[in-house]
Coordinates of C-alpha atoms in Angstrom, one line a residue:
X25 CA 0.0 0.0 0.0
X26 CA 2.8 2.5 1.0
X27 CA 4.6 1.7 -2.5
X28 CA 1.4 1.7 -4.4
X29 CA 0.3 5.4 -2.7
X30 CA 4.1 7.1 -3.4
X31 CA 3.8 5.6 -7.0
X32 CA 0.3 7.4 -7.1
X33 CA 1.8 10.5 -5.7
X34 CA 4.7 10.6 -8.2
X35 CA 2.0 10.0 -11.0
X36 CA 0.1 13.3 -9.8
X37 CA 2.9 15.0 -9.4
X38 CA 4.1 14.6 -13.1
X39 CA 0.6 15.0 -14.6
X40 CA 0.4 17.9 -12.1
X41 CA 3.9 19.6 -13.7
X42 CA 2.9 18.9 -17.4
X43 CA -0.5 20.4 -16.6
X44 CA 1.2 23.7 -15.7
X45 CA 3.9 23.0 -18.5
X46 CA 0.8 23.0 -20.8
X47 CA -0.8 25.3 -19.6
X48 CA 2.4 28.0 -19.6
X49 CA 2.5 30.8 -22.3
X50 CA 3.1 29.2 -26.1
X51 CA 6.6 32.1 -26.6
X52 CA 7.7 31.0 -22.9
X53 CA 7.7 27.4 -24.3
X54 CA 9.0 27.8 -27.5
X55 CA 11.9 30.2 -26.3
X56 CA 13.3 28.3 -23.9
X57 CA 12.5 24.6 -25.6
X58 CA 14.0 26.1 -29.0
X59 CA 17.2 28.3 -28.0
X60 CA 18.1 24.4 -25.6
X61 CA 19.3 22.9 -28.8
X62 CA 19.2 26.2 -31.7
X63 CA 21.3 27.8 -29.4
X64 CA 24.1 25.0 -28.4
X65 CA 26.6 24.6 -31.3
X66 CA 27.9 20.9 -29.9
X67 CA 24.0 19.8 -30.6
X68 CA 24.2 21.0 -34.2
X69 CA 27.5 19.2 -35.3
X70 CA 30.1 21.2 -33.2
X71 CA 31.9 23.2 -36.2
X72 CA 31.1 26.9 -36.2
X73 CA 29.9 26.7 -39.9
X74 CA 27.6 23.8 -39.1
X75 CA 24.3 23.8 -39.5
X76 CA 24.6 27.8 -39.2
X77 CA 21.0 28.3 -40.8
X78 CA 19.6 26.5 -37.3
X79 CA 21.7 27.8 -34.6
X80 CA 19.1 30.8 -34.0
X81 CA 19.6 32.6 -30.2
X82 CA 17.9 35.2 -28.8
X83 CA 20.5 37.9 -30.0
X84 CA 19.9 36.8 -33.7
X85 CA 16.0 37.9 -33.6
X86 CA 17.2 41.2 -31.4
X87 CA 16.6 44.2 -33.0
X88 CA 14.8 42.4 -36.3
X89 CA 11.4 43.2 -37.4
X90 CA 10.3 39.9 -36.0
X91 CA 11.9 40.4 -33.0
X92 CA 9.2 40.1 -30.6
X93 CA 7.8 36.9 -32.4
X94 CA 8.1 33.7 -30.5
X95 CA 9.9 30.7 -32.7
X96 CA 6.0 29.0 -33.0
X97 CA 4.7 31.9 -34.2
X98 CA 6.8 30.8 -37.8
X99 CA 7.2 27.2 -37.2
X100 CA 4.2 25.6 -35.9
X101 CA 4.3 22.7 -34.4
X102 CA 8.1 22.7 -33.8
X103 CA 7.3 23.6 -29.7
X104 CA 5.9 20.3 -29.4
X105 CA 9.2 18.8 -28.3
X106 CA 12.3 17.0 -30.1
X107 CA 12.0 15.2 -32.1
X108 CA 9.9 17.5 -33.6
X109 CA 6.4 16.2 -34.7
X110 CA 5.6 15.1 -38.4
X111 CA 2.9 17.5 -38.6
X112 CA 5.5 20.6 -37.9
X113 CA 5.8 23.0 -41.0
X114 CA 7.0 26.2 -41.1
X115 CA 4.4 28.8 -42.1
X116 CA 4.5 30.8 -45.3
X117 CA 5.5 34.2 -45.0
X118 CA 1.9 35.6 -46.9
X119 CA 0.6 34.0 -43.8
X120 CA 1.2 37.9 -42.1
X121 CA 2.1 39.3 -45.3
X122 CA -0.6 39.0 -47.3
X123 CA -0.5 42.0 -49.7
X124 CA 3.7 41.1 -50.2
X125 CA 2.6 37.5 -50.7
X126 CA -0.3 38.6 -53.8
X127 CA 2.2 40.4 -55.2
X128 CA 5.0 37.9 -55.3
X129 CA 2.7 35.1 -56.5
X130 CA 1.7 37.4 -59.4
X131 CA 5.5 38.0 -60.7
X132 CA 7.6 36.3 -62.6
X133 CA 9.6 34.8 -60.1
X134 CA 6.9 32.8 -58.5
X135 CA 6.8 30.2 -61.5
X136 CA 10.5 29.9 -61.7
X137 CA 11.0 29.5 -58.1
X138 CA 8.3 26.7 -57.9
X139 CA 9.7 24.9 -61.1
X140 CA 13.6 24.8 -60.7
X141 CA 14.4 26.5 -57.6
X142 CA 16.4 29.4 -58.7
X143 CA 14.3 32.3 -58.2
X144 CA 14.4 34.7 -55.6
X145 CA 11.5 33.7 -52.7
X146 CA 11.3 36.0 -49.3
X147 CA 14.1 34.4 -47.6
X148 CA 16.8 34.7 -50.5
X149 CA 15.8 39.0 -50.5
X150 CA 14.8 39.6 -46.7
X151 CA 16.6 36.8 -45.2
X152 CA 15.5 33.7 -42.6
X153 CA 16.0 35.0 -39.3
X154 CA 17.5 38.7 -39.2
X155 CA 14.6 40.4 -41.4
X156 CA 15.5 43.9 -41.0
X157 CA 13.2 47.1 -41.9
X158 CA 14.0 48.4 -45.6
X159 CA 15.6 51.7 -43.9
X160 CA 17.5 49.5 -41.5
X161 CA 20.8 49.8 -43.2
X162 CA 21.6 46.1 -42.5
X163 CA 19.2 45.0 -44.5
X164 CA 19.4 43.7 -47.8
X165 CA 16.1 45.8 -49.0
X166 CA 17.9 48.7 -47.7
X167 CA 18.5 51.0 -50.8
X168 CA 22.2 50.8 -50.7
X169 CA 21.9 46.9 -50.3
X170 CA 19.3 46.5 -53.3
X171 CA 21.5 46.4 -56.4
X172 CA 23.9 44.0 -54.5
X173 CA 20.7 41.7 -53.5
X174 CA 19.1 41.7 -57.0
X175 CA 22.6 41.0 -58.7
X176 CA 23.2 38.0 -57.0
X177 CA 20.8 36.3 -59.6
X178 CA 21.4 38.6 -62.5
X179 CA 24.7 39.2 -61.9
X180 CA 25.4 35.0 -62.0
X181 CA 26.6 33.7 -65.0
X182 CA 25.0 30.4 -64.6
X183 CA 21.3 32.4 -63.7
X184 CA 22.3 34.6 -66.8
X185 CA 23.3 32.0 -69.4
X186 CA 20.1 30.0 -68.1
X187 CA 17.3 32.9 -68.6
X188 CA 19.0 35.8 -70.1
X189 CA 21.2 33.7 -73.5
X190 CA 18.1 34.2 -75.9
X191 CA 17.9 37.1 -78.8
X192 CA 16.3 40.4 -77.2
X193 CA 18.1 39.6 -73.4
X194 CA 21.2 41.7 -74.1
X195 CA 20.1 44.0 -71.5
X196 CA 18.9 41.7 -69.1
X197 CA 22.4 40.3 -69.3
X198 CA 24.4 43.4 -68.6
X199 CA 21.8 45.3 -66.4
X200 CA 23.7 45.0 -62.8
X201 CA 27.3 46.2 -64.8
X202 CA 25.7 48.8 -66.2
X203 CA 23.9 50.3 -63.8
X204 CA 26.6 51.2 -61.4
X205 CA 27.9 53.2 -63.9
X206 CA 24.6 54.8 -64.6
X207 CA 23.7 58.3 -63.0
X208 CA 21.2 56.4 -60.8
X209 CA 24.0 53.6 -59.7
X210 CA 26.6 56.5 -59.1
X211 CA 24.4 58.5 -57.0
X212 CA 23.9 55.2 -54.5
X213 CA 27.3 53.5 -54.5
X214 CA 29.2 57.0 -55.0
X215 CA 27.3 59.4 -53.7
X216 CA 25.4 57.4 -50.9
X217 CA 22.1 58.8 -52.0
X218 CA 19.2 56.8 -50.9
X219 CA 17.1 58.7 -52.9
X220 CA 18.4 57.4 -56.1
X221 CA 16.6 54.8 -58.0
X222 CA 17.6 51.4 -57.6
X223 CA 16.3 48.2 -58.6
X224 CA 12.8 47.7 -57.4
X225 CA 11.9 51.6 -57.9
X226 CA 11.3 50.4 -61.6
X227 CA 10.7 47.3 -61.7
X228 CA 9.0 47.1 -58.3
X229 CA 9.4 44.7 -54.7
X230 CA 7.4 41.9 -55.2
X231 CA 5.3 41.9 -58.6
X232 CA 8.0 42.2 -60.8
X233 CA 6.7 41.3 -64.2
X234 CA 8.4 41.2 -68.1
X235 CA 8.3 44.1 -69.6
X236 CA 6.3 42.7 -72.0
X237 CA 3.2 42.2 -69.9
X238 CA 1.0 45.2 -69.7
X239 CA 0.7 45.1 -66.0
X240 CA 4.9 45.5 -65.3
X241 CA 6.1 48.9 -64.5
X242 CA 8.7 48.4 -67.0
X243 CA 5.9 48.0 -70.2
X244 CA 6.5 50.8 -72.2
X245 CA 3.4 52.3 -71.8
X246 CA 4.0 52.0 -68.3
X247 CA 7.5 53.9 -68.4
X248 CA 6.0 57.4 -68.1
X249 CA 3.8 57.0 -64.6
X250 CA 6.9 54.6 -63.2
X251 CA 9.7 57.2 -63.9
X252 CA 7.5 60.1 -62.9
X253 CA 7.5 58.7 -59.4
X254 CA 10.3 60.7 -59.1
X255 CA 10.7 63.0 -61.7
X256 CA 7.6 64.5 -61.2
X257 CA 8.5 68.2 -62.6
X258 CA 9.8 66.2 -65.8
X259 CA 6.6 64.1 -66.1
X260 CA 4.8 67.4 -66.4
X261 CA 6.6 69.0 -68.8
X262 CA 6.9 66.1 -71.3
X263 CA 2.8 65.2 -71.3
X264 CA 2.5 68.7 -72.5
X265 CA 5.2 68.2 -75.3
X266 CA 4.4 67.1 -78.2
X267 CA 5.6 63.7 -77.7
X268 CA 3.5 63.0 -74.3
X269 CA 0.3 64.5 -76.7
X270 CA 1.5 61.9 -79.6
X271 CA 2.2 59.1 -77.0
X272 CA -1.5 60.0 -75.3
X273 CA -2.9 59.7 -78.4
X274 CA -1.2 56.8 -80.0
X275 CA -0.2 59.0 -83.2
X276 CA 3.2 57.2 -84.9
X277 CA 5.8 60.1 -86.9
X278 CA 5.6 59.8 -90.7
X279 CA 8.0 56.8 -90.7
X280 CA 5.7 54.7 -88.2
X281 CA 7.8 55.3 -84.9
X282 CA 5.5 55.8 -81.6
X283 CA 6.3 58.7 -79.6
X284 CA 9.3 58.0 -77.3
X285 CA 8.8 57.6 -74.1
X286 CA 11.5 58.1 -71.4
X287 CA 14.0 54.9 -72.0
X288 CA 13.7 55.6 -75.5
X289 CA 15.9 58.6 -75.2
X290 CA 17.6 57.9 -71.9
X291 CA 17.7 54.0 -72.0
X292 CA 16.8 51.7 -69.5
X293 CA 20.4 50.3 -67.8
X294 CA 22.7 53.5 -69.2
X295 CA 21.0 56.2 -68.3
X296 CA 24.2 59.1 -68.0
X297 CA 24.0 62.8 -66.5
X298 CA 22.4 65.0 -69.5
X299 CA 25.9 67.8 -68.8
X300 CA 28.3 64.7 -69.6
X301 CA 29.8 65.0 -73.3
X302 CA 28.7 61.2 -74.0
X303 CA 25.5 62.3 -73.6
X304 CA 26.0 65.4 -76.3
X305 CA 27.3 62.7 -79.0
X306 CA 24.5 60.3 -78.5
X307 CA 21.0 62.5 -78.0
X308 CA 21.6 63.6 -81.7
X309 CA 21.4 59.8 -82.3
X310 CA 18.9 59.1 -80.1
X311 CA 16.5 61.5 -81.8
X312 CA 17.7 59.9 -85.0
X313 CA 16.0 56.7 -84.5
X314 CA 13.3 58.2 -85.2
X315 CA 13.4 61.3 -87.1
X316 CA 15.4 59.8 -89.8
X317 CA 15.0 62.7 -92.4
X318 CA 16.4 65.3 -89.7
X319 CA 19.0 63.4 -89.1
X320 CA 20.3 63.4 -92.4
X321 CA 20.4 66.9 -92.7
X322 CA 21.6 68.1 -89.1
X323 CA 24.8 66.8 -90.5
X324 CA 24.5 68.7 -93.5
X325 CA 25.1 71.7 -91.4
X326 CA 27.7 73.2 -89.3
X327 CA 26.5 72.1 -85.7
X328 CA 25.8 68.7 -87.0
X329 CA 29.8 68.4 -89.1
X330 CA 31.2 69.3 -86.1
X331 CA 29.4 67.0 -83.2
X332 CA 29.9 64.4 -86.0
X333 CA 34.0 64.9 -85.2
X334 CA 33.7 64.3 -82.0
X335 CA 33.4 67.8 -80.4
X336 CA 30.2 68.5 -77.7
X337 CA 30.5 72.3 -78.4
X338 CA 28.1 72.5 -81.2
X339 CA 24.2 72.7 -80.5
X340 CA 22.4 69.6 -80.6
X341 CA 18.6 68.5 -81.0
X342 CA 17.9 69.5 -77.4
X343 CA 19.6 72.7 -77.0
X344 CA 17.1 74.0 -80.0
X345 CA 14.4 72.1 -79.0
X346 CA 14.4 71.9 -75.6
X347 CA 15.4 68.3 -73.7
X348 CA 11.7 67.6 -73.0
X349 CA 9.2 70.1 -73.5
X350 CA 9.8 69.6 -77.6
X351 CA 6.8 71.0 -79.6
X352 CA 5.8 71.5 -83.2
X353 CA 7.2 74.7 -85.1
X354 CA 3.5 75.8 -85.4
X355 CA 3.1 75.9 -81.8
X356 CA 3.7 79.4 -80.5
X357 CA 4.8 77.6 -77.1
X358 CA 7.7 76.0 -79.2
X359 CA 11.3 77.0 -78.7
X360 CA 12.0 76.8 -82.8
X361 CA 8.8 79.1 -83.1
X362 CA 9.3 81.6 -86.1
X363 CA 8.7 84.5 -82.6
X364 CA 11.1 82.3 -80.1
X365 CA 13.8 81.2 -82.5
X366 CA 15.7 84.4 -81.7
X367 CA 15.9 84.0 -78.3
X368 CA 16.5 80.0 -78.7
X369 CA 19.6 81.6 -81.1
X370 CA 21.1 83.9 -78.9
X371 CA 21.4 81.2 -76.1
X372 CA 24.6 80.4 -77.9
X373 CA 24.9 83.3 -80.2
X374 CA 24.7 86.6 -78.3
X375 CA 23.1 89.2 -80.3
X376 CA 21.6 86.9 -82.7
X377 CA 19.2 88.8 -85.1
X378 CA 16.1 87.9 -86.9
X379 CA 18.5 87.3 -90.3
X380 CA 20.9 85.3 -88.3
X381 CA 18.1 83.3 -86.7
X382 CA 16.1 82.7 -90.8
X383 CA 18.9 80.1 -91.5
X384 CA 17.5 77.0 -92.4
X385 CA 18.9 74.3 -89.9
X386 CA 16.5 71.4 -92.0
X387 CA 16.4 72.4 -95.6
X388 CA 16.8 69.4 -97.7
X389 CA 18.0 70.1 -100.7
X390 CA 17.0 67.0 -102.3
X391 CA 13.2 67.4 -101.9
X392 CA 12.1 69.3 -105.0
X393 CA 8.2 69.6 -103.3
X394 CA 9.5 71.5 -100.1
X395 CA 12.1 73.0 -101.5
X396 CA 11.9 73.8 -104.8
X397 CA 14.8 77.1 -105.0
X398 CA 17.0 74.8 -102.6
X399 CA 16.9 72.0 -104.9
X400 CA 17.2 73.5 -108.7
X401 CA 20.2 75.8 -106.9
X402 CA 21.8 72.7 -106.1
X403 CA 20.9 71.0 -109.7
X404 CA 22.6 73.9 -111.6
X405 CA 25.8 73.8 -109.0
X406 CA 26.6 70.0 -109.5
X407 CA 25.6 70.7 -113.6
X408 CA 28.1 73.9 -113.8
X409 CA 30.6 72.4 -111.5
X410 CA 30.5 68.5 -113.4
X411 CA 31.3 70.6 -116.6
X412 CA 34.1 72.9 -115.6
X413 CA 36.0 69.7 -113.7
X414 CA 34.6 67.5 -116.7
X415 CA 36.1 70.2 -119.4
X416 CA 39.6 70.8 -117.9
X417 CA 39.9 67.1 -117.1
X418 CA 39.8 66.3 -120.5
X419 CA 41.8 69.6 -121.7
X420 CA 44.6 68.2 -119.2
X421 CA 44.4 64.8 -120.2
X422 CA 44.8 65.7 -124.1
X423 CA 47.2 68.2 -123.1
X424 CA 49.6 65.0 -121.2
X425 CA 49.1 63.0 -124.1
X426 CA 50.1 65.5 -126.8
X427 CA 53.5 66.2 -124.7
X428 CA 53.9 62.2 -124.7
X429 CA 53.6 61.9 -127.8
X430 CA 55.7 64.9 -129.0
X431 CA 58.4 63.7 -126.7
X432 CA 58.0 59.9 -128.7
X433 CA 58.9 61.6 -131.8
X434 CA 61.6 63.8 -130.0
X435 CA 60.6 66.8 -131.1
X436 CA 60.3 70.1 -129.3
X437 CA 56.8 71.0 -128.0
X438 CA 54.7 72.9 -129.8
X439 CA 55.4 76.9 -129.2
X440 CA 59.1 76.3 -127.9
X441 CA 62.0 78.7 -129.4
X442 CA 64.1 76.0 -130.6
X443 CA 66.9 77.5 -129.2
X444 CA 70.3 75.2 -127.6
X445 CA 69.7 76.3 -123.6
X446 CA 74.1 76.2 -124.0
X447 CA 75.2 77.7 -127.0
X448 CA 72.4 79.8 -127.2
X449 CA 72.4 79.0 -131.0
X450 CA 69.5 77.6 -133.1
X451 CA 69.3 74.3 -132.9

């Protein structure tokens, strides 16, 4: 009886302590039942690079955005006890973040991740257990961090040749090297600017979609609303111009080009300060794409022979027509406007008149409709000048070959005295 009633008090007692065990705060638990093993190296393996994604203490949460979550609160059914039940699972991260989780689900990394593995999920961007605050400098969401985070995938050659080898990728495959040397990437790795746009300003957090599917921030007729995030004083000016009205409107230039929008002229991945000379050289290209005609005969001019050598003195396309607020000549708003060209002139040419300002900057002198003086001038110049060079070619040419053949014979050339140059006597 006395064994059977201390067996019966040591039952109680047990059922008693698990009761309260039970009963005890879920963090409590979990805290002091996880950071027994997550928190003793010898358990996991004994090396200090082992098992380093499960040795979690309470200094590794300190300070993080999750900080004051217990270990349950992510991996249900782990504070059971060890071993750990079959039924524990860790819980997906659109569990709390729901409107992140939509978003992510919706891009194009979602798929991939799913299919091979080598997408980006929340753990490879925010990290597992020290998830940081986007302006917590340690993090890797943290503006300066982001280039560095995204290029780990698209700065990997394997990730690179894998997704990025087809036709139409070459700026997918060069986008993290160029855009640390692009007026964006200098302001944040130079400059320290955390201002500056970086990866997922453009191309977004978590949706991040083609560019080819309308909803991406990167479509094309996405790119003015995504840029003017920040350059809202830009944004304003160019939906005025005559290329926001065109790309509003859907109207294509006489050659069948759409209006430009802003990569069009500044690119996506090389965008460079508009005072450097490389970006002198190239806008007159840039507006070339499109406006083939004016191209041509820019460089038919003095501005245009002279940016063609090289130099970044000369006026270009934007310094006449302003960089964005471009409008038709008819428009009285216009810079090139037959009351404004003057002023446009003297920017460059102090004390420009109305005479020095009527020069023709676009004449083409092969168009016989628009120009009709330009072209028949030009007509009788290459007529009159292919007969004068035409006429004394041949008079030379006859001229050569009468003094060969004269010499054959060896006689004197027609006209000479005949005189010895020696004796001075006739010869």
């Amino acid at each position: 009886m006395v064994r059977s009633g201390r067996h019966a008090r040591v039952w109680l007692t047990t059922v008693a302590f698990l009761s309260l065990a039970a009963s005890a705060p879920a963090a409590a638990r979990a805290q002091v039942a996880c950071e027994k093993c997550h928190a003793n190296r010898d358990f996991l393996g004994g090396r200090s690079g082992a098992d380093t994604a499960l040795y979690v203490t309470a200094a590794t949460l300190a300070g993080t955005r999750h900080g004051s979550l217990a270990c349950s609160d992510c991996h249900r059914g782990y504070e059971i006890g060890y071993p750990h039940a079959a039924a524990a699972r860790v819980v997906p991260c659109e569990t709390c973040h729901e409107s992140a989780g939509r978003d992510w689900a919706a891009s194009v990394h979602a798929p991939t991740a799913a299919a091979t593995g080598d997408a980006p999920t929340c753990v490879a961007c925010h990290g597992s257990h020290q998830v940081y605050g986007k302006a917590d400098r340690r993090s890797p969401t943290h503006p300066l961090n982001v280039a560095a985070t995204c290029g780990r995938c698209h700065a990997d050659p394997a990730i690179i040749g894998t997704y990025f080898s087809s036709a139409g990728k070459e700026t997918a495959r060069v986008a993290v090297e160029h855009f640390h040397t692009t007026v964006h990437g200098a302001a944040l790795s130079r400059d320290g600017l955390v201002v500056s746009a970086t990866c997922n300003d453009c191309h977004e957090s978590h949706r991040v979609l083609p560019a080819d599917s309308a909803e991406s921030s990167v479509n094309r007729a996405n790119i003015p609303a995504t840029c003017g995030t920040c350059h809202v004083g830009i944004t304003e000016v160019y939906d005025a111009s005559a290329h926001g009205v065109a790309y509003r409107d859907g109207t294509a230039t006489e050659t069948g080009h759409q209006a430009p929008v802003c990569v069009d002229c500044h690119s996506a991945h090389e965008i460079v300060r508009a005072d450097q000379p490389r970006w002198f050289l190239d806008v007159v290209r840039e507006c070339g794409t499109c406006h083939e005609q004016l191209y041509e005969t820019y460089f038919e001019t003095y501005h245009g022979k002279v940016t063609r050598l090289g130099f970044a003195l000369a006026a270009t396309c934007s310094d006449c027509h302003t960089p964005h607020d471009m409008r038709a000549v008819t428009d009285p708003q216009s810079s090139v406007y037959a009351t404004n060209v003057v002023a446009t002139c003297a920017r460059c040419h102090p004390g420009a008149t109305t005479n020095f300002a009527g020069y023709r900057v676009h004449a083409d002198a092969k168009d016989r409709a628009r120009w009709p003086g330009l072209y028949w001038t030009r007509m009788f110049m290459i007529v009159l000048l292919t007969g004068v060079m035409s006429f004394f070619g041949i008079h030379t040419l006859l001229w050569m070959l009468r003094l060969a053949l004269n010499r054959r014979r060896g006689g004197a050339p027609r006209g000479a005295s005949g005189i010895h140059p020696q004796s001075g006597t006739a010869s």
